[in-house]
Coordinates of C-alpha atoms in Angstrom, one line a residue:
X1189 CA 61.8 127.4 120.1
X1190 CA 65.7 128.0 120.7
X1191 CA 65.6 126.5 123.9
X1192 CA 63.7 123.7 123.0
X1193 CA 66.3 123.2 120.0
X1194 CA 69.2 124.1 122.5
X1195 CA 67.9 121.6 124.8
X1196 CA 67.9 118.7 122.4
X1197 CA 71.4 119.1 121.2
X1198 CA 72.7 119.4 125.0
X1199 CA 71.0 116.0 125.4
X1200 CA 72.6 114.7 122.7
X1201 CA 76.1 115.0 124.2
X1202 CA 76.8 118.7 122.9
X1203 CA 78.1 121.9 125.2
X1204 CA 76.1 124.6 125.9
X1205 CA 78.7 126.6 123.6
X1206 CA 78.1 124.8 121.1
X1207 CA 74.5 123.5 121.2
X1208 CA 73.8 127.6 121.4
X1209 CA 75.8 128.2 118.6
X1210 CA 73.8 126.0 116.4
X1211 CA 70.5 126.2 117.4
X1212 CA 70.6 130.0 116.1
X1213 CA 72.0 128.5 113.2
X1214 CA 68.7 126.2 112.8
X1215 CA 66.7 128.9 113.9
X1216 CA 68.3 131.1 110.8
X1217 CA 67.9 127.9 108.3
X1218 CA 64.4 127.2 109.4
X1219 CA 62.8 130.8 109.4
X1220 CA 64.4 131.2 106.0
X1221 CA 62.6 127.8 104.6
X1222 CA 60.2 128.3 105.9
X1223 CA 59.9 132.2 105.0
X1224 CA 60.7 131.5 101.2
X1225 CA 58.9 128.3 101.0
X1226 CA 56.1 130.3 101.8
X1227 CA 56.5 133.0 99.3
X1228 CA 56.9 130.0 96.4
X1229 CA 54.0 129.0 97.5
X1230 CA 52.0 132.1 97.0
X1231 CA 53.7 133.2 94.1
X1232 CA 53.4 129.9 92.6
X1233 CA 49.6 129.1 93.1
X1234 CA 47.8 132.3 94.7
X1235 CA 49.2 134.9 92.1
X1236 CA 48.8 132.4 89.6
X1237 CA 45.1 132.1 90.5
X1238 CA 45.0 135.7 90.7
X1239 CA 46.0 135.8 87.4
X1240 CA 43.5 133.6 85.8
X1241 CA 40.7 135.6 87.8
X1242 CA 42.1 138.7 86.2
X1243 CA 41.6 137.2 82.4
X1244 CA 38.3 136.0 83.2
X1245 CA 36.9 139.0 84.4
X1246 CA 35.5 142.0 82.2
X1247 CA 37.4 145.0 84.1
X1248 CA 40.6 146.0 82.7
X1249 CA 41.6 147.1 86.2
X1250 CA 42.5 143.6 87.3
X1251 CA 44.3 142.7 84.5
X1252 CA 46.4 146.1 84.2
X1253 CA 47.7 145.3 88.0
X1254 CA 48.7 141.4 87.5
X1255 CA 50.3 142.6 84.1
X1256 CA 52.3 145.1 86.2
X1257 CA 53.4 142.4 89.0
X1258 CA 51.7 144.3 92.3
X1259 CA 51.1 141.4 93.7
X1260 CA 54.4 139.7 92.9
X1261 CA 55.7 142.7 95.0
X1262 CA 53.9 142.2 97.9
X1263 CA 54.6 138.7 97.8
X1264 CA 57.7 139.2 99.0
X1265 CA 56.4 140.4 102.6
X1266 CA 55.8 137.6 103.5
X1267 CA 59.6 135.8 104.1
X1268 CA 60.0 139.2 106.5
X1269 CA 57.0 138.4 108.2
X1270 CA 58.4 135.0 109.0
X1271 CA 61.3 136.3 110.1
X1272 CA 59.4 138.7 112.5
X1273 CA 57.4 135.8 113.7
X1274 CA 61.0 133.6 114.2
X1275 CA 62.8 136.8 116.3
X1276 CA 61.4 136.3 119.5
X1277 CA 63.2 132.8 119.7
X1278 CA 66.5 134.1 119.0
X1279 CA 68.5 135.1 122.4
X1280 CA 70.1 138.1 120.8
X1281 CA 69.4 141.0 118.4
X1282 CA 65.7 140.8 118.7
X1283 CA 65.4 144.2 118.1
X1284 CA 67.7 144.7 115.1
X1285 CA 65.6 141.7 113.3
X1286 CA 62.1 143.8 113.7
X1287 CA 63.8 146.9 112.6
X1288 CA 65.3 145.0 109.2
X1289 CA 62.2 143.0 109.1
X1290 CA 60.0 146.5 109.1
X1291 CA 62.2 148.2 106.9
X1292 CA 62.2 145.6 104.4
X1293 CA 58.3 145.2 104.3
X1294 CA 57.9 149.4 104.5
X1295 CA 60.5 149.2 101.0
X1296 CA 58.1 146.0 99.6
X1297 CA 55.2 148.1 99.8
X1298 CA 56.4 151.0 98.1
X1299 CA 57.6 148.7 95.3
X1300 CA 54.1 147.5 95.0
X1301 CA 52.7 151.1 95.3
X1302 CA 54.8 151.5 92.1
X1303 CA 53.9 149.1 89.9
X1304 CA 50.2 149.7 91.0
X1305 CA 50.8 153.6 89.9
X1306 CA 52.0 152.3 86.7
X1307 CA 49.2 150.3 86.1
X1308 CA 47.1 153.8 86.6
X1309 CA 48.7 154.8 83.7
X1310 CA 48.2 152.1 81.6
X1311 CA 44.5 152.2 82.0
X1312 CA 44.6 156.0 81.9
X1313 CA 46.3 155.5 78.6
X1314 CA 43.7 153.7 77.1
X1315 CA 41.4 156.4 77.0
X1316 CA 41.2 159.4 74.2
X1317 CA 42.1 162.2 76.7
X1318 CA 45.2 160.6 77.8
X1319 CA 46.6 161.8 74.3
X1320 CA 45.9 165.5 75.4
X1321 CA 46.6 165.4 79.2
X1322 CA 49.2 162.6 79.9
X1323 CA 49.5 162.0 83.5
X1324 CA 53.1 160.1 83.6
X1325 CA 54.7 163.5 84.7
X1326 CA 52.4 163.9 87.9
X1327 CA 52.7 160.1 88.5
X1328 CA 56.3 160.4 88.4
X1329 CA 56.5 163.0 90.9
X1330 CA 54.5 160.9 93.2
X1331 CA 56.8 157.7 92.7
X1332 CA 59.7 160.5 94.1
X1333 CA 58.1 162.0 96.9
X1334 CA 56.9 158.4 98.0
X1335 CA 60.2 157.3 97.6
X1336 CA 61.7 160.0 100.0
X1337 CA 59.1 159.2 102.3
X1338 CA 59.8 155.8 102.2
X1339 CA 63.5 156.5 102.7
X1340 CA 63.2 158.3 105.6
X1341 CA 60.4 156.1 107.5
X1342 CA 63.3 153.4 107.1
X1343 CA 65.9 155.1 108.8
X1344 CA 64.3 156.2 111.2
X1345 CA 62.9 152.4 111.9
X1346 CA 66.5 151.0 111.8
X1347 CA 67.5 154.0 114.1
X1348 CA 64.7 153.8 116.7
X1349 CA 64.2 157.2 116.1
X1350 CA 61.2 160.0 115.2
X1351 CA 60.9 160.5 111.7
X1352 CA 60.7 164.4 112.9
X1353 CA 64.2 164.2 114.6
X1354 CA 65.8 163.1 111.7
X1355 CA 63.8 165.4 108.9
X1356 CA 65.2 167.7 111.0
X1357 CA 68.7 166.8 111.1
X1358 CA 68.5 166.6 107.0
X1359 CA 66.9 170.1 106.4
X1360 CA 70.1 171.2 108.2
X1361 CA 72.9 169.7 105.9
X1362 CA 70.3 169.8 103.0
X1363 CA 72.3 172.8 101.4
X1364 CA 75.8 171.0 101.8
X1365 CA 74.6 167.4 100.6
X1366 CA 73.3 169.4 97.5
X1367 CA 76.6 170.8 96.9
X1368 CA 78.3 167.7 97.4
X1369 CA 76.0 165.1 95.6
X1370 CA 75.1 167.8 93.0
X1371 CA 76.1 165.8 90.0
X1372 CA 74.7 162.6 91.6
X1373 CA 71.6 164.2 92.5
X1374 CA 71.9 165.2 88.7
X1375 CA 72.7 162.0 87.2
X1376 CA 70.0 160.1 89.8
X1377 CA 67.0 162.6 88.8
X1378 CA 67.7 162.1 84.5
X1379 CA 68.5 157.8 85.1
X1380 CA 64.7 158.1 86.5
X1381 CA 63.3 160.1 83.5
X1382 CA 65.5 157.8 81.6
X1383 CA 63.9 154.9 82.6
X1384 CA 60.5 156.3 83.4
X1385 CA 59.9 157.3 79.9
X1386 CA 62.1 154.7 77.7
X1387 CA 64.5 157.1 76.1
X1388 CA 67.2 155.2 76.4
X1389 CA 68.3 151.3 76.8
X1390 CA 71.3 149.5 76.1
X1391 CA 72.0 148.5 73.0
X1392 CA 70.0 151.8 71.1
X1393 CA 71.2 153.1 68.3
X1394 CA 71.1 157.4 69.5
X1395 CA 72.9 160.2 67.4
X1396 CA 74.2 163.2 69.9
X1397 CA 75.9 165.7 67.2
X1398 CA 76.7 168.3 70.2
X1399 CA 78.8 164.9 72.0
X1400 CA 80.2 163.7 69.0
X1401 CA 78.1 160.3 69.6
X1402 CA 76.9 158.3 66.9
X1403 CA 77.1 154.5 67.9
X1404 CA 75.2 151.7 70.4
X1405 CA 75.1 152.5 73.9
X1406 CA 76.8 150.1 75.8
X1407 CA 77.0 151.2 79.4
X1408 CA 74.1 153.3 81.4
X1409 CA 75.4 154.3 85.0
X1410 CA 74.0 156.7 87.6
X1411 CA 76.7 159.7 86.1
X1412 CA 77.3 158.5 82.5
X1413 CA 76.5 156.5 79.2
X1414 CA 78.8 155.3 77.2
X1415 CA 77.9 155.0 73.6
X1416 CA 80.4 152.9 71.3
X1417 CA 80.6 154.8 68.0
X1418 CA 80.9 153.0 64.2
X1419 CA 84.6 153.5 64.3
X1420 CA 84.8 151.5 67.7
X1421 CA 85.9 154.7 69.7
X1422 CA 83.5 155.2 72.6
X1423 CA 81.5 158.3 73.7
X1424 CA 81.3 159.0 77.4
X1425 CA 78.0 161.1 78.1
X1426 CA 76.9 162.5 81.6
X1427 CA 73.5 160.8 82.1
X1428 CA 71.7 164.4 82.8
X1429 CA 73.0 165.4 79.2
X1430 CA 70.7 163.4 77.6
X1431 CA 67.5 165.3 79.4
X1432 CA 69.0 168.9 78.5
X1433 CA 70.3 168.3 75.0
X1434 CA 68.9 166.7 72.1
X1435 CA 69.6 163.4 70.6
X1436 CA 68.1 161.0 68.3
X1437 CA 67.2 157.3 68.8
X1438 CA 67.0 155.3 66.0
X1439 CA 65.2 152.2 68.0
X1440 CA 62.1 153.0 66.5
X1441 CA 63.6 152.1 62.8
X1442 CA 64.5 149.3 64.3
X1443 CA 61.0 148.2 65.8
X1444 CA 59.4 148.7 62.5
X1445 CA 61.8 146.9 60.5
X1446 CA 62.4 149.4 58.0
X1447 CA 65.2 152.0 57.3
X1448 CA 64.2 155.3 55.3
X1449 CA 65.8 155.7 51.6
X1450 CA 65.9 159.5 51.0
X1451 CA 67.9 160.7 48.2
X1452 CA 67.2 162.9 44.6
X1453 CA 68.1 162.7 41.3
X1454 CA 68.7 166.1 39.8
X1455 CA 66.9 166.2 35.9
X1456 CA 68.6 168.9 33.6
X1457 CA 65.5 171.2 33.2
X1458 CA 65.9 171.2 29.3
X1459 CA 65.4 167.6 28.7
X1460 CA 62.2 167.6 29.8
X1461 CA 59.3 167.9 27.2
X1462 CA 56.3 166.4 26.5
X1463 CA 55.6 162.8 24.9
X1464 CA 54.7 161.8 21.2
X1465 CA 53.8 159.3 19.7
X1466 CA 56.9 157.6 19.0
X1467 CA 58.1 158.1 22.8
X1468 CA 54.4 156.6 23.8
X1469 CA 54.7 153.1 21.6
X1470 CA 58.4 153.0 23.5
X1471 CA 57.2 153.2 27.3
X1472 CA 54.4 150.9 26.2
X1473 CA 57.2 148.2 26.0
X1474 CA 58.2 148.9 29.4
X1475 CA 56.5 146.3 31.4
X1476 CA 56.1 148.3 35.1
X1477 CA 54.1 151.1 33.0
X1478 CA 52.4 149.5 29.8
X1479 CA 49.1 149.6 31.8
X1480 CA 49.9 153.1 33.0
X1481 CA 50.3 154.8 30.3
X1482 CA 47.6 153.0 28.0
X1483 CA 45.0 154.3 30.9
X1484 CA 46.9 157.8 30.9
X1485 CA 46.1 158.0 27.2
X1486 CA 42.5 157.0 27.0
X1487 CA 42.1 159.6 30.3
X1488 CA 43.7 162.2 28.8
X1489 CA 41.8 161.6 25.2
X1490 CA 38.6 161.5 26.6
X1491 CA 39.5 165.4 28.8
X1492 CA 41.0 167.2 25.6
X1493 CA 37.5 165.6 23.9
X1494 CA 35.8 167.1 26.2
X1495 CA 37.5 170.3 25.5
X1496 CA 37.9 170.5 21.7
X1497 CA 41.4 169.9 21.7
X1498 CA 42.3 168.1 18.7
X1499 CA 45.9 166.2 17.9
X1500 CA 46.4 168.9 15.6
X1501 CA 46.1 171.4 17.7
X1502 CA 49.1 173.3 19.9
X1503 CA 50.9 170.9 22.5
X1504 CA 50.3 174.3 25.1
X1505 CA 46.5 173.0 24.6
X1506 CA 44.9 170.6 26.3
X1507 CA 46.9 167.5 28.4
X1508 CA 49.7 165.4 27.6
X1509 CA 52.3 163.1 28.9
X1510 CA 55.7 164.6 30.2
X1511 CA 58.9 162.6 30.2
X1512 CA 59.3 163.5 33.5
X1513 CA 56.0 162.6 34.8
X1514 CA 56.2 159.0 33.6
X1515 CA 59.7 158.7 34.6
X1516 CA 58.0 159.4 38.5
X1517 CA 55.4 157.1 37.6
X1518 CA 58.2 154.3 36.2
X1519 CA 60.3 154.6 39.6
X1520 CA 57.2 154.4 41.6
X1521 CA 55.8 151.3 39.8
X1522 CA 59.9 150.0 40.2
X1523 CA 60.2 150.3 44.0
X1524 CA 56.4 148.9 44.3
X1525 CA 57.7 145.4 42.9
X1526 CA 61.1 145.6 44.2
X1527 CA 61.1 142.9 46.7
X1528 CA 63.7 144.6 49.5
X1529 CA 61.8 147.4 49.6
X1530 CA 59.5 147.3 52.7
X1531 CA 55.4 147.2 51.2
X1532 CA 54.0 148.2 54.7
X1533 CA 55.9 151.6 54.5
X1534 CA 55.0 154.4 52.8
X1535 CA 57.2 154.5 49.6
X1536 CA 57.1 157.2 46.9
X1537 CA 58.2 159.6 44.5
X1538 CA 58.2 163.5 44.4
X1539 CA 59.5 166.6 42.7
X1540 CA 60.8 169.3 44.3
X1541 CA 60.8 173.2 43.9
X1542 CA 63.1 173.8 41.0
X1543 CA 67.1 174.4 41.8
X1544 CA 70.1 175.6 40.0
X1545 CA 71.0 172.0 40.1
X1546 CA 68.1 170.9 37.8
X1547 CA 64.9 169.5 39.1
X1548 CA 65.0 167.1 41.8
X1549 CA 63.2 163.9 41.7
X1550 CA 63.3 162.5 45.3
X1551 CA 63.2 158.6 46.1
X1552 CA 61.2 158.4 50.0
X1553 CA 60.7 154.7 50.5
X1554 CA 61.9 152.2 53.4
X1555 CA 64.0 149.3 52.8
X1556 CA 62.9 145.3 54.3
X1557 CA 66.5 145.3 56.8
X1558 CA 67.7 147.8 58.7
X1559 CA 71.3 145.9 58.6
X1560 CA 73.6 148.6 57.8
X1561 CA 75.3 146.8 55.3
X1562 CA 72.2 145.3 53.3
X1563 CA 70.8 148.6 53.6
X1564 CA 73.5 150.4 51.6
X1565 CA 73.6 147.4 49.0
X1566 CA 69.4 147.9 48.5
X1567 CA 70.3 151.6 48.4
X1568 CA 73.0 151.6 45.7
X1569 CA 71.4 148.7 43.9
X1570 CA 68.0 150.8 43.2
X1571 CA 70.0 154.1 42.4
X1572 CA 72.1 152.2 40.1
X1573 CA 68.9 151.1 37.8
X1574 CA 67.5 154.7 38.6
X1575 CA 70.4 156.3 36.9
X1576 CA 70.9 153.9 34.3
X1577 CA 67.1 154.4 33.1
X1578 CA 67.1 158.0 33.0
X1579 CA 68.2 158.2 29.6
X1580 CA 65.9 155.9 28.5
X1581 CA 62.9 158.7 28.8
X1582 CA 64.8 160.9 27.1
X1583 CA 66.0 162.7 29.8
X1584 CA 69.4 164.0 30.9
X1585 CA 71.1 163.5 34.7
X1586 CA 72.0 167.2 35.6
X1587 CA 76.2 167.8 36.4
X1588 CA 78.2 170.5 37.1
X1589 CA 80.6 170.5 34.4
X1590 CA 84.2 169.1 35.1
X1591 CA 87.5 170.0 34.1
X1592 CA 87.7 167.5 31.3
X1593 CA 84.4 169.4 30.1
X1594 CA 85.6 172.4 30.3
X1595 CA 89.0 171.5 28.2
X1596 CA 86.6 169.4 25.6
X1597 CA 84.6 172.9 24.9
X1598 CA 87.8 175.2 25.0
X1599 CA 89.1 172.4 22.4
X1600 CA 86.3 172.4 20.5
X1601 CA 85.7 176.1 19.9
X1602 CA 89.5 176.6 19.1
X1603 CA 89.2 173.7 16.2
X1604 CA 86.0 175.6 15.5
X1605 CA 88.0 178.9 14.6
X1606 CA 91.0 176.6 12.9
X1607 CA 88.8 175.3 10.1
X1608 CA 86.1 178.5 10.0

């Protein structure tokens, strides 16, 4: 074909120079056309109908491999295979096109084997044992030793050399290519498990107390991450520190839309006591809890009937309402219909083991946004109204006592002793 295309541009009035010149450029321009035109061909209709095969089908098999791209990969074969099929017409560097060509397709194919491995896992992970005996780990290693392989098959190609001459040349300087790539080797090895498991992307939210990270990652490299704190300094991580040390993501609270409220209110234990009559007709009015508390009181009428327990019997006998228990049952009924608190989440209210601080009375629910901002406003706004109820069941907010408490009682026993 080059002489054919050499001869037509000499007969146009060209030189030889020159017609030369630009018939490898056509050559060039046409094998790539035609190489690419090709591929958006395949990849427009064949993978296409591929695809629609797949979702037809019954076997998840199919579908797991579109949905992974394998054939998408090998699609791209095919402009090197053109190019092969062009080389013979060029006058020069024959040779050095089939060894790119080879390489490229021997590089394509591992790609694909890839993707296919991955979708292996997918259908593996839709079974129940995969939740026992995960195979990602073993897959992984296969993806690195195929890799190597690959590697090595390629230079050897582009070298025109045995792949056993030049594994030989590299177990030699294996001990000084260690030493010298060690923290490449290092950093290469932990961006795969990186990647491999999703541990990391840019833009996450991860907390590393031992780095003094607490921010967005910015920046993944093959040696670092850089991870731009709250106070806009940034955090420069080796990669491999992240795989040995312990960090937290918070990408998940952002997935489920929710950020965790987790915080106690400390009850002085002396304030606590149990309900009469007059505290009951008082909750009644209080609109979260007037069904609660008229079904608590029928409940606990018909048990202490049950059991002989009369209302003039003994408070120690029998059931009764606490303060404290409908105060839980108040802020539970509070964050249920508070509308930026998220309703999908789990959301409730606890006591804890007794403290010298009082008895804590912990709020665990999940707010709508996980905007920093809005989040703290929810968060104050709910403690606010917490706090400011409290009294309202008769109960006291527990706190150490201050200075100005301290001089207020020294005051008040000396005026005590002035007027005794």
């Amino acid at each position: 074909m080059f002489d054919i295309i050499k001869d037509f541009l000499i007969k146009k009035g060209l030189e030889s120079s020159l017609a030369e010149v630009l018939s490898v450029l056509s050559l060039i321009i046409l094998s790539l056309i035609t190489g690419f035109a090709l591929y958006f061909i395949a990849k427009r209709i064949i993978l296409k109908f591929f695809a629609v095969i797949a979702k037809k089908s019954k076997t998840k098999w199919d579908d797991a491999v579109v949905n992974n791209k394998v054939f998408n990969r090998l699609a791209l074969i095919i402009p090197a295979l053109v190019l092969n099929w062009f080389a013979p017409s060029f006058p020069s560097g024959r040779e050095w096109i089939r060894r790119i060509t080879y390489s490229f397709i021997i590089f394509c194919v591992v790609l694909a084997f890839d993707k296919f491995l991955n979708a292996v896992n997918d259908i593996y992970r839709k079974y129940e044992i995969s939740k026992t005996r995960p195979i990602k780990g073993y897959l992984q290693i296969i993806k690195i030793f195929v890799y190597i392989v690959a590697c090595v098959i390629i230079i050897s190609v582009l070298m025109d050399r045995s792949p056993l001459i030049l594994l030989g040349g590299i177990g030699a300087a294996t001990a000084v290519l260690l030493l010298i790539f060690q923290n490449s080797i290092l950093g290469f090895v932990a961006g795969i498990q990186l990647t491999e498991n999703d541990m990391v992307r840019i833009g996450d939210w991860i907390e590393m107390p031992s780095r003094n990270a607490d921010g967005d990652v910015i920046d993944i490299t093959l040696h670092t991450v850089k991870v731009k704190n709250w106070d806009k300094t940034i955090t420069t991580i080796p990669t491999h520190a992240l795989i040995s040390e312990s960090f937290k993501n918070w990408r998940g609270m952002s997935e489920t839309g929710g950020r965790r409220i987790k915080r106690c209110v400390y009850i002085d234990m002396t304030s606590i006591r149990f309900c009469n009559d007059e505290m009951l007709e008082r909750f009644k009015k209080i609109r979260y809890i007037e069904d609660y508390i008229n079904g608590k009181i029928d409940e606990i009428s018909e048990y202490n009937k049950a059991l002989g327990v009369d209302d003039n019997s003994s408070v120690v006998n029998g059931r009764h309402l606490t303060n404290i228990g409908t105060f839980r049952a108040y802020v539970t009924a509070y964050l249920k219909n508070h509308p930026k608190i998220h309703k999908e989440l789990i959301s409730m209210v606890r006591q804890l083991a007794p403290a010298d601080k009082g008895i804590p009375v912990e709020i665990y629910c999940f707010t709508s946004t996980t905007a920093w901002v809005d989040y703290e406003s929810i968060q104050s706004d709910v403690f606010d109204h917490i706090l400011a109820v409290v009294p309202e069941f008769d109960l006291r907010i527990y706190q150490g006592p201050s200075g100005h408490d301290l001089s207020d009682a020294v005051t008040a026993i000396q005026n005590k002793k002035d007027f005794g």
